């Protein structure tokens, strides 16, 4: 994480991340944590529909294809959409820790344009944990998983309780998610940063 601000540098007493024993197996598709999520949910017609897979250790890979609705300049992905893809990928890492966490800080570097129709190949890993703080990094590549880096980010996530979402979310969506009869979907709706 060289070049990151001091806020993204783990303290000297930070611990190495430890994959939770109940984390999805390497290669397993994580699926959407919530159908209404702009990053990974299927109910968002113009969402990213990001597909993430568990990797080894505390790593994941993900992909999304830039659609016309994701444009900033003509024919190119909007920088905010690329930052969203990085944030969604980094937030998905918390499933491997089995920790509910929200984005505290995200620093993004844009290295090359990403045209509409391009599939962005993302890789992310947790680098350190210090109390409630989770430090992580990600890259997005074009032309394949080994292609040139187009975007990268360093992030700090902060562990929260489910009450965070209940207190701050819009009541209509909170009640719908909490009344879902599928316990797994109900739990997963609150697993990743909003």
Coordinates of N, CA, C and O in Angstrom, one line a residue:
X1 N 0.8 -1.2 0.0 CA 0.0 0.0 0.0 C 0.9 1.2 0.0 O 0.5 2.2 0.6
X2 N 2.0 1.2 -0.6 CA 2.8 2.3 -0.7 C 2.1 3.4 -1.5 O 1.4 3.2 -2.4
X3 N 2.3 4.7 -1.1 CA 1.7 5.8 -1.7 C 0.3 6.1 -1.1 O -0.3 7.1 -1.5
X4 N -0.2 5.3 -0.2 CA -1.5 5.5 0.4 C -1.3 6.5 1.5 O -0.2 6.7 2.1
X5 N -2.4 7.2 1.9 CA -2.4 8.1 3.0 C -2.1 7.4 4.3 O -2.2 6.2 4.4
X6 N -1.7 8.1 5.3 CA -1.4 7.6 6.6 C -2.6 6.8 7.2 O -2.4 5.8 7.9
X7 N -3.8 7.3 6.9 CA -5.0 6.6 7.4 C -5.1 5.2 6.9 O -5.8 4.4 7.5
X8 N -4.5 4.8 5.8 CA -4.6 3.5 5.2 C -3.4 2.6 5.6 O -3.3 1.5 5.1
X9 N -2.5 3.1 6.4 CA -1.3 2.3 6.8 C -1.7 1.6 8.1 O -2.0 2.3 9.1
X10 N -1.6 0.3 8.2 CA -1.9 -0.4 9.4 C -1.0 0.0 10.5 O 0.2 0.2 10.2
X11 N -1.4 0.0 11.8 CA -0.5 0.3 12.9 C 0.5 -0.9 13.0 O 0.3 -2.0 12.5
X12 N 1.5 -0.6 13.8 CA 2.6 -1.6 14.0 C 2.1 -2.9 14.6 O 2.6 -3.9 14.4
X13 N 1.0 -2.8 15.4 CA 0.5 -3.9 16.1 C -0.6 -4.6 15.4 O -1.3 -5.5 15.9
X14 N -0.8 -4.3 14.1 CA -1.9 -5.0 13.3 C -1.6 -6.4 13.2 O -0.4 -6.9 13.2
X15 N -2.6 -7.2 13.0 CA -2.5 -8.7 12.9 C -2.6 -9.0 11.4 O -3.3 -8.4 10.6
X16 N -2.1 -10.2 11.1 CA -2.3 -10.7 9.7 C -3.7 -11.2 9.7 O -4.3 -11.8 10.7
X17 N -4.4 -11.1 8.6 CA -5.8 -11.5 8.5 C -5.9 -13.0 8.5 O -5.0 -13.7 8.0
X18 N -7.0 -13.5 9.1 CA -7.2 -15.0 9.2 C -8.5 -15.3 8.6 O -9.5 -14.8 9.0
X19 N -8.5 -16.2 7.6 CA -9.7 -16.6 6.9 C -10.5 -17.4 7.9 O -10.0 -18.3 8.6
X20 N -11.8 -17.1 8.0 CA -12.7 -17.7 8.9 C -13.0 -19.2 8.5 O -13.1 -19.4 7.3
X21 N -13.0 -20.1 9.4 CA -13.2 -21.5 9.0 C -14.5 -21.8 8.2 O -14.6 -22.7 7.4
X22 N -15.5 -20.9 8.4 CA -16.8 -21.1 7.7 C -16.9 -20.2 6.4 O -17.9 -20.1 5.8
X23 N -15.8 -19.6 6.0 CA -15.7 -18.8 4.8 C -16.0 -19.7 3.6 O -15.7 -20.9 3.6
X24 N -16.6 -19.1 2.5 CA -16.7 -19.9 1.3 C -15.4 -20.5 0.8 O -14.4 -19.9 1.0
X25 N -15.5 -21.6 0.2 CA -14.3 -22.3 -0.2 C -13.7 -21.6 -1.4 O -14.4 -21.0 -2.2
X26 N -12.3 -21.7 -1.6 CA -11.7 -21.1 -2.8 C -12.4 -21.6 -4.0 O -12.7 -22.8 -4.2
X27 N -12.6 -20.6 -4.9 CA -13.3 -20.9 -6.2 C -14.8 -20.8 -6.1 O -15.5 -20.7 -7.2
X28 N -15.4 -20.7 -4.9 CA -16.8 -20.6 -4.8 C -17.3 -19.2 -5.1 O -16.8 -18.2 -4.7
X29 N -18.4 -19.2 -6.0 CA -19.0 -17.9 -6.3 C -19.7 -17.4 -5.1 O -20.5 -18.1 -4.5
X30 N -19.5 -16.1 -4.7 CA -20.1 -15.6 -3.5 C -21.6 -15.2 -3.8 O -22.4 -15.3 -2.8
X31 N -22.0 -14.8 -4.9 CA -23.3 -14.4 -5.2 C -23.6 -13.1 -4.6 O -22.8 -12.5 -3.8
X32 N -24.8 -12.5 -4.9 CA -25.2 -11.2 -4.3 C -25.5 -11.4 -2.9 O -26.2 -12.3 -2.4
X33 N -25.0 -10.4 -2.1 CA -25.4 -10.4 -0.7 C -26.8 -9.8 -0.5 O -27.4 -10.1 0.5
X34 N -27.3 -9.0 -1.4 CA -28.6 -8.4 -1.3 C -29.0 -8.1 -2.8 O -28.2 -7.4 -3.5
X35 N -30.2 -8.5 -3.2 CA -30.6 -8.3 -4.6 C -30.7 -6.9 -5.0 O -30.6 -6.5 -6.1
X36 N -30.9 -6.0 -4.0 CA -31.0 -4.5 -4.3 C -29.7 -3.8 -4.3 O -29.7 -2.6 -4.5
X37 N -28.6 -4.5 -4.1 CA -27.3 -3.9 -4.0 C -26.9 -3.4 -5.5 O -26.9 -4.2 -6.4
X38 N -26.5 -2.2 -5.6 CA -26.1 -1.6 -6.9 C -24.8 -2.4 -7.4 O -24.7 -2.6 -8.6
X39 N -23.9 -2.8 -6.5 CA -22.7 -3.5 -7.0 C -22.9 -4.9 -7.4 O -22.4 -5.3 -8.5
X40 N -23.7 -5.7 -6.7 CA -23.8 -7.1 -7.0 C -25.2 -7.6 -7.1 O -25.4 -8.8 -7.6
X41 N -26.2 -6.8 -6.8 CA -27.6 -7.3 -6.8 C -28.2 -7.5 -8.2 O -27.9 -6.7 -9.2
X42 N -29.0 -8.5 -8.4 CA -29.7 -8.8 -9.6 C -30.9 -7.9 -9.9 O -31.3 -7.9 -11.0
X43 N -31.4 -7.2 -8.9 CA -32.6 -6.4 -9.1 C -32.3 -5.0 -9.6 O -33.2 -4.2 -9.7
X44 N -31.0 -4.7 -9.8 CA -30.6 -3.4 -10.3 C -30.4 -3.4 -11.8 O -29.3 -3.9 -12.2
X45 N -31.3 -2.9 -12.6 CA -31.1 -3.0 -14.1 C -29.9 -2.4 -14.6 O -29.3 -2.9 -15.6
X46 N -29.4 -1.3 -14.0 CA -28.2 -0.7 -14.4 C -27.0 -0.9 -13.5 O -26.0 -0.2 -13.6
X47 N -27.2 -1.8 -12.5 CA -26.1 -2.1 -11.6 C -24.9 -2.8 -12.2 O -24.9 -3.1 -13.4
X48 N -23.9 -3.0 -11.4 CA -22.7 -3.6 -11.9 C -22.8 -5.1 -12.1 O -22.1 -5.7 -12.9
X49 N -23.7 -5.8 -11.4 CA -23.9 -7.2 -11.4 C -22.5 -7.9 -11.3 O -22.2 -8.9 -11.9
X50 N -21.7 -7.4 -10.4 CA -20.4 -7.9 -10.1 C -20.4 -9.3 -9.6 O -21.2 -9.6 -8.7
X51 N -19.6 -10.2 -10.2 CA -19.5 -11.6 -9.8 C -18.2 -11.8 -9.0 O -17.1 -11.6 -9.6
X52 N -18.2 -12.2 -7.8 CA -17.0 -12.4 -7.0 C -16.9 -13.8 -6.6 O -17.9 -14.5 -6.3
X53 N -15.6 -14.3 -6.5 CA -15.3 -15.6 -6.1 C -14.3 -15.6 -5.0 O -13.4 -14.8 -5.0
X54 N -14.5 -16.5 -4.1 CA -13.5 -16.7 -3.0 C -12.2 -17.2 -3.6 O -12.2 -18.0 -4.5
X55 N -11.1 -16.6 -3.1 CA -9.8 -17.1 -3.5 C -9.1 -17.8 -2.3 O -9.7 -18.1 -1.3
X56 N -7.8 -18.0 -2.4 CA -7.0 -18.6 -1.4 C -6.8 -17.5 -0.3 O -6.7 -16.3 -0.6
X57 N -6.6 -18.0 0.9 CA -6.3 -17.0 2.0 C -7.5 -16.1 2.2 O -8.6 -16.5 2.2
X58 N -7.2 -14.8 2.3 CA -8.2 -13.8 2.4 C -8.1 -12.9 1.2 O -7.8 -11.7 1.2
X59 N -8.4 -13.6 0.0 CA -8.4 -13.0 -1.3 C -9.7 -13.3 -2.0 O -10.2 -14.4 -1.8
X60 N -10.1 -12.4 -2.9 CA -11.1 -12.8 -3.9 C -10.8 -12.2 -5.2 O -9.9 -11.4 -5.4
X61 N -11.5 -12.8 -6.2 CA -11.4 -12.2 -7.6 C -12.9 -11.9 -8.0 O -13.8 -12.4 -7.4
X62 N -13.0 -10.9 -8.9 CA -14.4 -10.5 -9.3 C -14.3 -10.0 -10.7 O -13.2 -9.7 -11.2
X63 N -15.4 -9.9 -11.4 CA -15.5 -9.4 -12.7 C -16.8 -8.6 -12.9 O -17.8 -8.9 -12.2
X64 N -16.7 -7.6 -13.7 CA -17.9 -6.9 -14.2 C -17.6 -6.3 -15.6 O -16.5 -6.0 -15.9
X65 N -18.7 -6.3 -16.4 CA -18.5 -5.8 -17.7 C -19.2 -4.4 -17.8 O -20.3 -4.2 -17.4
X66 N -18.4 -3.4 -18.3 CA -18.9 -2.0 -18.3 C -20.0 -1.9 -19.4 O -19.7 -2.3 -20.6
X67 N -21.1 -1.5 -19.0 CA -22.3 -1.3 -19.9 C -22.4 0.2 -20.3 O -21.8 1.1 -19.7
X68 N -23.3 0.4 -21.3 CA -23.5 1.8 -21.7 C -24.0 2.7 -20.6 O -23.6 3.9 -20.5
X69 N -24.8 2.1 -19.7 CA -25.3 2.9 -18.5 C -24.2 3.3 -17.6 O -24.5 4.1 -16.7
X70 N -23.0 2.8 -17.7 CA -21.9 3.1 -16.8 C -20.9 4.1 -17.3 O -19.9 4.4 -16.8
X71 N -21.3 4.8 -18.4 CA -20.4 5.8 -19.1 C -20.3 7.1 -18.3 O -21.2 7.5 -17.6
X72 N -19.1 7.6 -18.4 CA -18.8 9.0 -18.0 C -18.6 9.8 -19.2 O -19.5 10.4 -19.7
X73 N -17.4 9.7 -19.8 CA -17.2 10.3 -21.1 C -17.7 9.3 -22.2 O -17.9 8.1 -21.9
X74 N -18.0 9.8 -23.4 CA -18.5 8.9 -24.4 C -17.7 7.7 -24.6 O -16.5 7.7 -24.9
X75 N -18.3 6.5 -24.4 CA -17.6 5.2 -24.7 C -16.7 4.8 -23.6 O -16.1 3.7 -23.7
X76 N -16.6 5.5 -22.5 CA -15.7 5.1 -21.4 C -16.4 5.0 -20.0 O -17.4 5.8 -19.8
X77 N -16.0 4.1 -19.2 CA -16.6 4.0 -17.9 C -16.4 5.2 -17.0 O -15.3 5.9 -17.1
X78 N -17.4 5.6 -16.3 CA -17.4 6.7 -15.3 C -16.4 6.3 -14.2 O -16.5 5.1 -13.7
X79 N -15.6 7.2 -13.8 CA -14.7 6.9 -12.7 C -15.4 6.5 -11.4 O -14.9 5.6 -10.7
X80 N -16.5 7.1 -11.1 CA -17.3 6.7 -9.9 C -17.8 5.2 -10.0 O -17.9 4.5 -9.0
X81 N -18.1 4.8 -11.2 CA -18.5 3.4 -11.4 C -17.3 2.5 -11.1 O -17.5 1.4 -10.5
X82 N -16.2 2.8 -11.6 CA -15.0 2.0 -11.4 C -14.6 2.0 -9.9 O -14.3 0.9 -9.3
X83 N -14.8 3.1 -9.2 CA -14.6 3.2 -7.7 C -15.6 2.3 -7.0 O -15.2 1.6 -6.1
X84 N -16.8 2.3 -7.5 CA -17.8 1.4 -7.0 C -17.5 -0.1 -7.1 O -17.6 -0.9 -6.2
X85 N -17.0 -0.4 -8.3 CA -16.5 -1.8 -8.5 C -15.4 -2.2 -7.5 O -15.4 -3.3 -7.0
X86 N -14.5 -1.3 -7.3 CA -13.4 -1.6 -6.4 C -14.0 -1.7 -5.0 O -13.6 -2.6 -4.2
X87 N -14.9 -0.8 -4.6 CA -15.4 -0.8 -3.3 C -16.2 -2.1 -3.0 O -16.1 -2.7 -2.0
X88 N -17.0 -2.5 -4.0 CA -17.8 -3.7 -3.9 C -16.9 -5.0 -3.7 O -17.1 -5.8 -2.9
X89 N -15.8 -5.0 -4.5 CA -14.9 -6.1 -4.5 C -14.2 -6.1 -3.1 O -14.1 -7.2 -2.5
X90 N -13.7 -5.0 -2.6 CA -13.1 -4.9 -1.3 C -14.1 -5.3 -0.2 O -13.7 -6.0 0.7
X91 N -15.3 -4.8 -0.3 CA -16.3 -5.1 0.7 C -16.6 -6.6 0.8 O -16.9 -7.2 1.8
X92 N -16.5 -7.3 -0.4 CA -16.8 -8.7 -0.4 C -15.7 -9.5 0.3 O -16.0 -10.7 0.8
X93 N -14.6 -9.0 0.5 CA -13.5 -9.7 1.3 C -14.0 -10.0 2.7 O -13.6 -11.0 3.3
X94 N -14.9 -9.1 3.3 CA -15.3 -9.3 4.6 C -16.1 -10.6 4.8 O -16.2 -11.1 5.9
X95 N -16.6 -11.2 3.7 CA -17.3 -12.5 3.8 C -16.3 -13.6 4.2 O -16.6 -14.6 4.9
X96 N -15.0 -13.4 3.8 CA -14.0 -14.4 4.1 C -13.6 -14.3 5.6 O -13.1 -15.3 6.2
X97 N -13.8 -13.1 6.2 CA -13.5 -12.9 7.6 C -14.7 -13.2 8.5 O -14.6 -13.3 9.7
X98 N -15.9 -13.3 7.8 CA -17.2 -13.4 8.5 C -17.4 -12.3 9.5 O -17.8 -12.4 10.6
X99 N -17.1 -11.1 8.9 CA -17.2 -9.8 9.7 C -18.2 -8.9 8.9 O -18.0 -8.7 7.7
X100 N -19.1 -8.2 9.7 CA -19.9 -7.2 9.1 C -19.1 -5.9 9.2 O -18.7 -5.5 10.3
X101 N -18.8 -5.3 8.0 CA -18.0 -4.1 8.0 C -18.5 -3.1 6.9 O -19.1 -3.5 5.9
X102 N -18.2 -1.8 7.1 CA -18.5 -0.8 6.2 C -17.2 0.0 5.8 O -16.2 0.0 6.5
X103 N -17.3 0.6 4.6 CA -16.1 1.3 4.1 C -15.9 2.6 5.0 O -16.8 3.4 5.1
X104 N -14.7 2.7 5.5 CA -14.3 3.9 6.2 C -13.6 4.8 5.4 O -13.7 6.1 5.5
X105 N -12.7 4.3 4.5 CA -11.9 5.1 3.6 C -11.6 4.3 2.3 O -11.3 3.1 2.4
X106 N -11.6 5.0 1.2 CA -11.3 4.3 -0.1 C -10.5 5.3 -0.9 O -10.9 6.4 -1.2
X107 N -9.2 4.9 -1.2 CA -8.4 5.7 -2.1 C -8.2 5.0 -3.4 O -7.8 3.9 -3.4
X108 N -8.5 5.7 -4.5 CA -8.5 5.0 -5.8 C -7.6 5.8 -6.7 O -7.5 7.0 -6.8
X109 N -6.8 5.0 -7.5 CA -6.0 5.5 -8.5 C -6.5 5.0 -9.9 O -6.8 3.8 -10.1
X110 N -6.7 5.9 -10.8 CA -7.2 5.6 -12.2 C -6.0 5.7 -13.1 O -5.4 6.8 -13.3
X111 N -5.6 4.6 -13.7 CA -4.3 4.5 -14.4 C -4.5 4.5 -15.9 O -3.6 4.8 -16.7
X112 N -5.7 3.9 -16.4 CA -6.0 3.9 -17.8 C -7.5 3.9 -18.0 O -8.2 3.4 -17.2
X113 N -7.9 4.4 -19.2 CA -9.4 4.4 -19.4 C -9.9 3.0 -19.6 O -9.2 2.1 -20.0
X114 N -11.2 2.8 -19.2 CA -11.8 1.5 -19.4 C -13.0 1.7 -20.3 O -14.0 2.2 -19.9
X115 N -12.9 1.2 -21.5 CA -14.0 1.4 -22.5 C -15.3 0.6 -22.2 O -15.2 -0.5 -21.6
X116 N -16.4 1.1 -22.7 CA -17.7 0.3 -22.6 C -17.5 -1.0 -23.3 O -16.8 -1.1 -24.3
X117 N -18.0 -2.0 -22.8 CA -17.9 -3.4 -23.3 C -16.7 -4.2 -22.7 O -16.6 -5.4 -22.9
X118 N -15.9 -3.5 -22.0 CA -14.7 -4.1 -21.4 C -15.1 -4.9 -20.1 O -15.9 -4.4 -19.3
X119 N -14.5 -6.0 -19.9 CA -14.7 -6.7 -18.7 C -13.5 -6.4 -17.8 O -12.4 -6.5 -18.2
X120 N -13.8 -5.8 -16.6 CA -12.8 -5.5 -15.6 C -12.6 -6.7 -14.7 O -13.5 -7.2 -14.1
X121 N -11.3 -7.1 -14.6 CA -10.9 -8.3 -13.8 C -10.3 -7.7 -12.5 O -9.3 -7.1 -12.5
X122 N -11.0 -8.0 -11.4 CA -10.6 -7.4 -10.1 C -10.0 -8.5 -9.2 O -10.5 -9.7 -9.2
X123 N -9.0 -8.1 -8.4 CA -8.4 -8.9 -7.4 C -8.3 -8.1 -6.2 O -7.9 -6.9 -6.2
X124 N -8.6 -8.7 -5.0 CA -8.5 -8.0 -3.8 C -8.0 -8.9 -2.6 O -8.3 -10.1 -2.7
X125 N -7.4 -8.3 -1.6 CA -7.0 -9.1 -0.5 C -7.0 -8.2 0.8 O -6.7 -7.0 0.7
X126 N -7.2 -8.8 1.9 CA -7.1 -8.2 3.2 C -5.6 -8.2 3.5 O -5.0 -9.3 3.5
X127 N -5.0 -7.1 3.9 CA -3.6 -7.1 4.3 C -3.3 -7.1 5.8 O -2.3 -7.5 6.2
X128 N -4.3 -6.6 6.6 CA -4.1 -6.5 8.0 C -5.4 -6.2 8.7 O -6.3 -5.7 8.1
X129 N -5.4 -6.6 10.0 CA -6.6 -6.3 10.9 C -6.0 -5.7 12.2 O -5.1 -6.3 12.7
X130 N -6.7 -4.6 12.6 CA -6.3 -4.0 13.9 C -7.6 -3.6 14.6 O -8.2 -2.6 14.3
X131 N -7.9 -4.4 15.6 CA -9.2 -4.2 16.3 C -10.4 -4.3 15.3 O -10.5 -5.3 14.6
X132 N -11.2 -3.2 15.2 CA -12.3 -3.2 14.3 C -11.9 -2.7 12.9 O -12.8 -2.7 12.0
X133 N -10.7 -2.4 12.7 CA -10.2 -1.9 11.4 C -9.7 -3.0 10.5 O -8.9 -3.8 11.0
X134 N -10.1 -3.0 9.3 CA -9.7 -4.0 8.3 C -9.0 -3.3 7.1 O -9.7 -2.5 6.5
X135 N -7.8 -3.6 6.8 CA -7.0 -2.9 5.7 C -7.0 -3.9 4.5 O -6.7 -5.1 4.7
X136 N -7.2 -3.3 3.4 CA -7.3 -4.1 2.2 C -6.8 -3.3 0.9 O -6.8 -2.1 1.0
X137 N -6.6 -4.1 -0.1 CA -6.1 -3.5 -1.4 C -6.7 -4.3 -2.5 O -7.0 -5.4 -2.4
X138 N -6.9 -3.6 -3.7 CA -7.5 -4.2 -4.9 C -6.9 -3.6 -6.1 O -6.5 -2.4 -6.2
X139 N -6.9 -4.4 -7.2 CA -6.6 -3.9 -8.5 C -7.7 -4.3 -9.5 O -8.3 -5.4 -9.3
X140 N -7.8 -3.6 -10.6 CA -8.7 -3.9 -11.7 C -7.9 -3.9 -13.0 O -7.3 -2.9 -13.3
X141 N -8.0 -5.0 -13.7 CA -7.2 -5.1 -14.9 C -8.1 -5.3 -16.2 O -9.2 -5.8 -16.0
X142 N -7.6 -4.8 -17.3 CA -8.4 -4.9 -18.5 C -7.6 -6.0 -19.4 O -6.4 -6.2 -19.3
X143 N -8.4 -6.6 -20.3 CA -7.8 -7.6 -21.2 C -7.5 -9.0 -20.6 O -6.9 -9.8 -21.2
X144 N -8.0 -9.2 -19.4 CA -7.8 -10.5 -18.7 C -7.2 -10.3 -17.3 O -6.7 -9.2 -17.0
X145 N -7.2 -11.4 -16.5 CA -6.7 -11.3 -15.2 C -5.2 -10.9 -15.0 O -4.8 -10.4 -14.0
X146 N -4.5 -11.1 -16.1 CA -3.1 -10.7 -16.1 C -2.8 -9.5 -17.0 O -1.6 -9.1 -17.2
X147 N -3.9 -8.8 -17.4 CA -3.7 -7.6 -18.3 C -3.2 -6.4 -17.5 O -3.0 -6.5 -16.3
X148 N -3.1 -5.3 -18.2 CA -2.6 -4.1 -17.6 C -3.6 -3.6 -16.5 O -4.8 -3.7 -16.7
X149 N -3.0 -3.0 -15.4 CA -3.8 -2.4 -14.3 C -4.5 -1.1 -14.8 O -3.8 -0.2 -15.3
X150 N -5.8 -1.1 -14.7 CA -6.5 0.2 -15.1 C -6.9 1.0 -13.9 O -6.8 2.2 -13.9
X151 N -7.2 0.3 -12.8 CA -7.6 1.0 -11.5 C -7.0 0.2 -10.3 O -6.9 -1.0 -10.4
X152 N -6.8 0.9 -9.3 CA -6.4 0.2 -8.0 C -6.9 1.0 -6.9 O -7.1 2.2 -7.0
X153 N -7.0 0.4 -5.7 CA -7.5 1.1 -4.5 C -6.9 0.4 -3.3 O -6.6 -0.8 -3.2
X154 N -6.8 1.2 -2.3 CA -6.5 0.8 -0.9 C -7.7 1.2 -0.1 O -8.3 2.3 -0.3
X155 N -8.1 0.4 0.9 CA -9.3 0.7 1.7 C -9.1 0.4 3.2 O -8.3 -0.5 3.5
X156 N -9.9 1.0 3.9 CA -10.1 0.8 5.4 C -11.5 0.5 5.6 O -12.4 1.3 5.3
X157 N -11.8 -0.7 6.1 CA -13.2 -1.0 6.5 C -13.3 -1.1 8.0 O -12.3 -1.4 8.7
X158 N -14.4 -0.8 8.5 CA -14.6 -0.7 10.0 C -15.8 -1.7 10.3 O -16.9 -1.6 9.8
X159 N -15.5 -2.6 11.3 CA -16.4 -3.6 11.7 C -17.6 -2.9 12.4 O -17.4 -2.0 13.2
X160 N -18.8 -3.3 12.1 CA -20.0 -2.7 12.8 C -20.9 -3.9 13.1 O -20.8 -5.0 12.7
X161 N -21.9 -3.5 14.0 CA -23.0 -4.5 14.3 C -24.1 -4.3 13.3 O -24.2 -3.2 12.7
X162 N -25.0 -5.2 13.2 CA -26.2 -5.1 12.3 C -27.0 -3.9 12.6 O -27.7 -3.3 11.7
X163 N -27.0 -3.4 13.9 CA -27.7 -2.2 14.3 C -27.4 -1.0 13.4 O -28.2 -0.1 13.2
X164 N -26.1 -1.0 12.9 CA -25.7 0.1 12.0 C -26.7 0.3 10.9 O -27.1 1.4 10.5
X165 N -27.1 -0.8 10.2 CA -27.9 -0.8 9.1 C -29.4 -0.4 9.5 O -30.1 0.3 8.8
X166 N -29.8 -1.0 10.6 CA -31.2 -0.8 11.1 C -31.4 0.6 11.4 O -32.4 1.2 11.1
X167 N -30.4 1.3 12.1 CA -30.5 2.6 12.5 C -30.4 3.6 11.4 O -31.1 4.7 11.4
X168 N -29.7 3.3 10.3 CA -29.4 4.3 9.3 C -30.1 4.0 8.0 O -30.2 4.9 7.1
X169 N -30.5 2.8 7.7 CA -31.2 2.5 6.5 C -32.6 2.9 6.4 O -33.2 3.2 7.4
X170 N -33.1 3.0 5.2 CA -34.6 3.4 5.0 C -35.4 2.2 5.5 O -35.2 1.1 5.1
X171 N -36.4 2.5 6.3 CA -37.2 1.5 7.0 C -37.8 0.5 6.1 O -37.9 -0.7 6.4
X172 N -38.3 1.0 4.9 CA -39.0 0.1 4.0 C -38.1 -1.1 3.6 O -38.5 -2.3 3.6
X173 N -36.8 -0.8 3.2 CA -35.9 -1.9 2.8 C -35.4 -2.7 4.0 O -35.3 -3.9 3.8
X174 N -35.2 -2.0 5.1 CA -34.7 -2.8 6.3 C -35.8 -3.8 6.7 O -35.5 -5.0 6.9
X175 N -37.1 -3.4 6.7 CA -38.1 -4.3 7.1 C -38.3 -5.4 6.1 O -38.5 -6.6 6.5
X176 N -38.2 -5.1 4.8 CA -38.3 -6.2 3.8 C -37.2 -7.2 4.0 O -37.4 -8.4 3.9
X177 N -36.0 -6.7 4.2 CA -34.8 -7.6 4.3 C -34.9 -8.5 5.6 O -34.7 -9.7 5.6
X178 N -35.4 -7.8 6.7 CA -35.5 -8.5 8.0 C -36.6 -9.5 8.0 O -36.6 -10.4 8.8
X179 N -37.6 -9.3 7.2 CA -38.8 -10.2 7.2 C -38.7 -11.3 6.1 O -39.6 -12.1 6.0
X180 N -37.6 -11.4 5.4 CA -37.4 -12.4 4.4 C -37.4 -13.8 5.2 O -36.6 -14.0 6.1
X181 N -38.2 -14.7 4.7 CA -38.3 -16.0 5.4 C -37.0 -16.9 5.2 O -36.8 -17.8 6.0
X182 N -36.2 -16.6 4.2 CA -35.0 -17.3 4.0 C -33.9 -16.7 5.0 O -33.4 -15.6 4.7
X183 N -33.6 -17.4 6.0 CA -32.6 -16.9 7.0 C -31.3 -16.6 6.5 O -30.6 -15.6 6.9
X184 N -30.8 -17.4 5.5 CA -29.5 -17.1 4.9 C -29.5 -15.8 4.2 O -28.6 -14.9 4.3
X185 N -30.5 -15.6 3.3 CA -30.6 -14.3 2.6 C -30.8 -13.1 3.6 O -30.2 -12.1 3.4
X186 N -31.6 -13.3 4.6 CA -31.8 -12.3 5.6 C -30.5 -11.9 6.3 O -30.2 -10.7 6.4
X187 N -29.7 -12.9 6.6 CA -28.4 -12.6 7.2 C -27.4 -11.9 6.2 O -26.8 -10.9 6.6
X188 N -27.4 -12.4 5.0 CA -26.4 -11.9 4.0 C -26.7 -10.5 3.6 O -25.8 -9.8 3.2
X189 N -28.0 -10.1 3.7 CA -28.3 -8.7 3.3 C -27.5 -7.7 4.1 O -27.3 -6.6 3.6
X190 N -27.1 -8.0 5.3 CA -26.4 -7.1 6.1 C -24.9 -7.4 6.3 O -24.2 -6.9 7.1
X191 N -24.4 -8.3 5.4 CA -23.0 -8.7 5.6 C -21.9 -7.8 5.0 O -20.8 -7.9 5.4
X192 N -22.3 -7.1 4.0 CA -21.3 -6.3 3.3 C -21.6 -4.8 3.4 O -22.8 -4.5 3.6
X193 N -20.7 -4.0 3.2 CA -20.9 -2.5 3.3 C -22.0 -2.1 2.4 O -22.2 -2.7 1.3
X194 N -22.8 -1.1 2.9 CA -24.0 -0.7 2.1 C -23.6 0.0 0.8 O -22.6 0.6 0.7

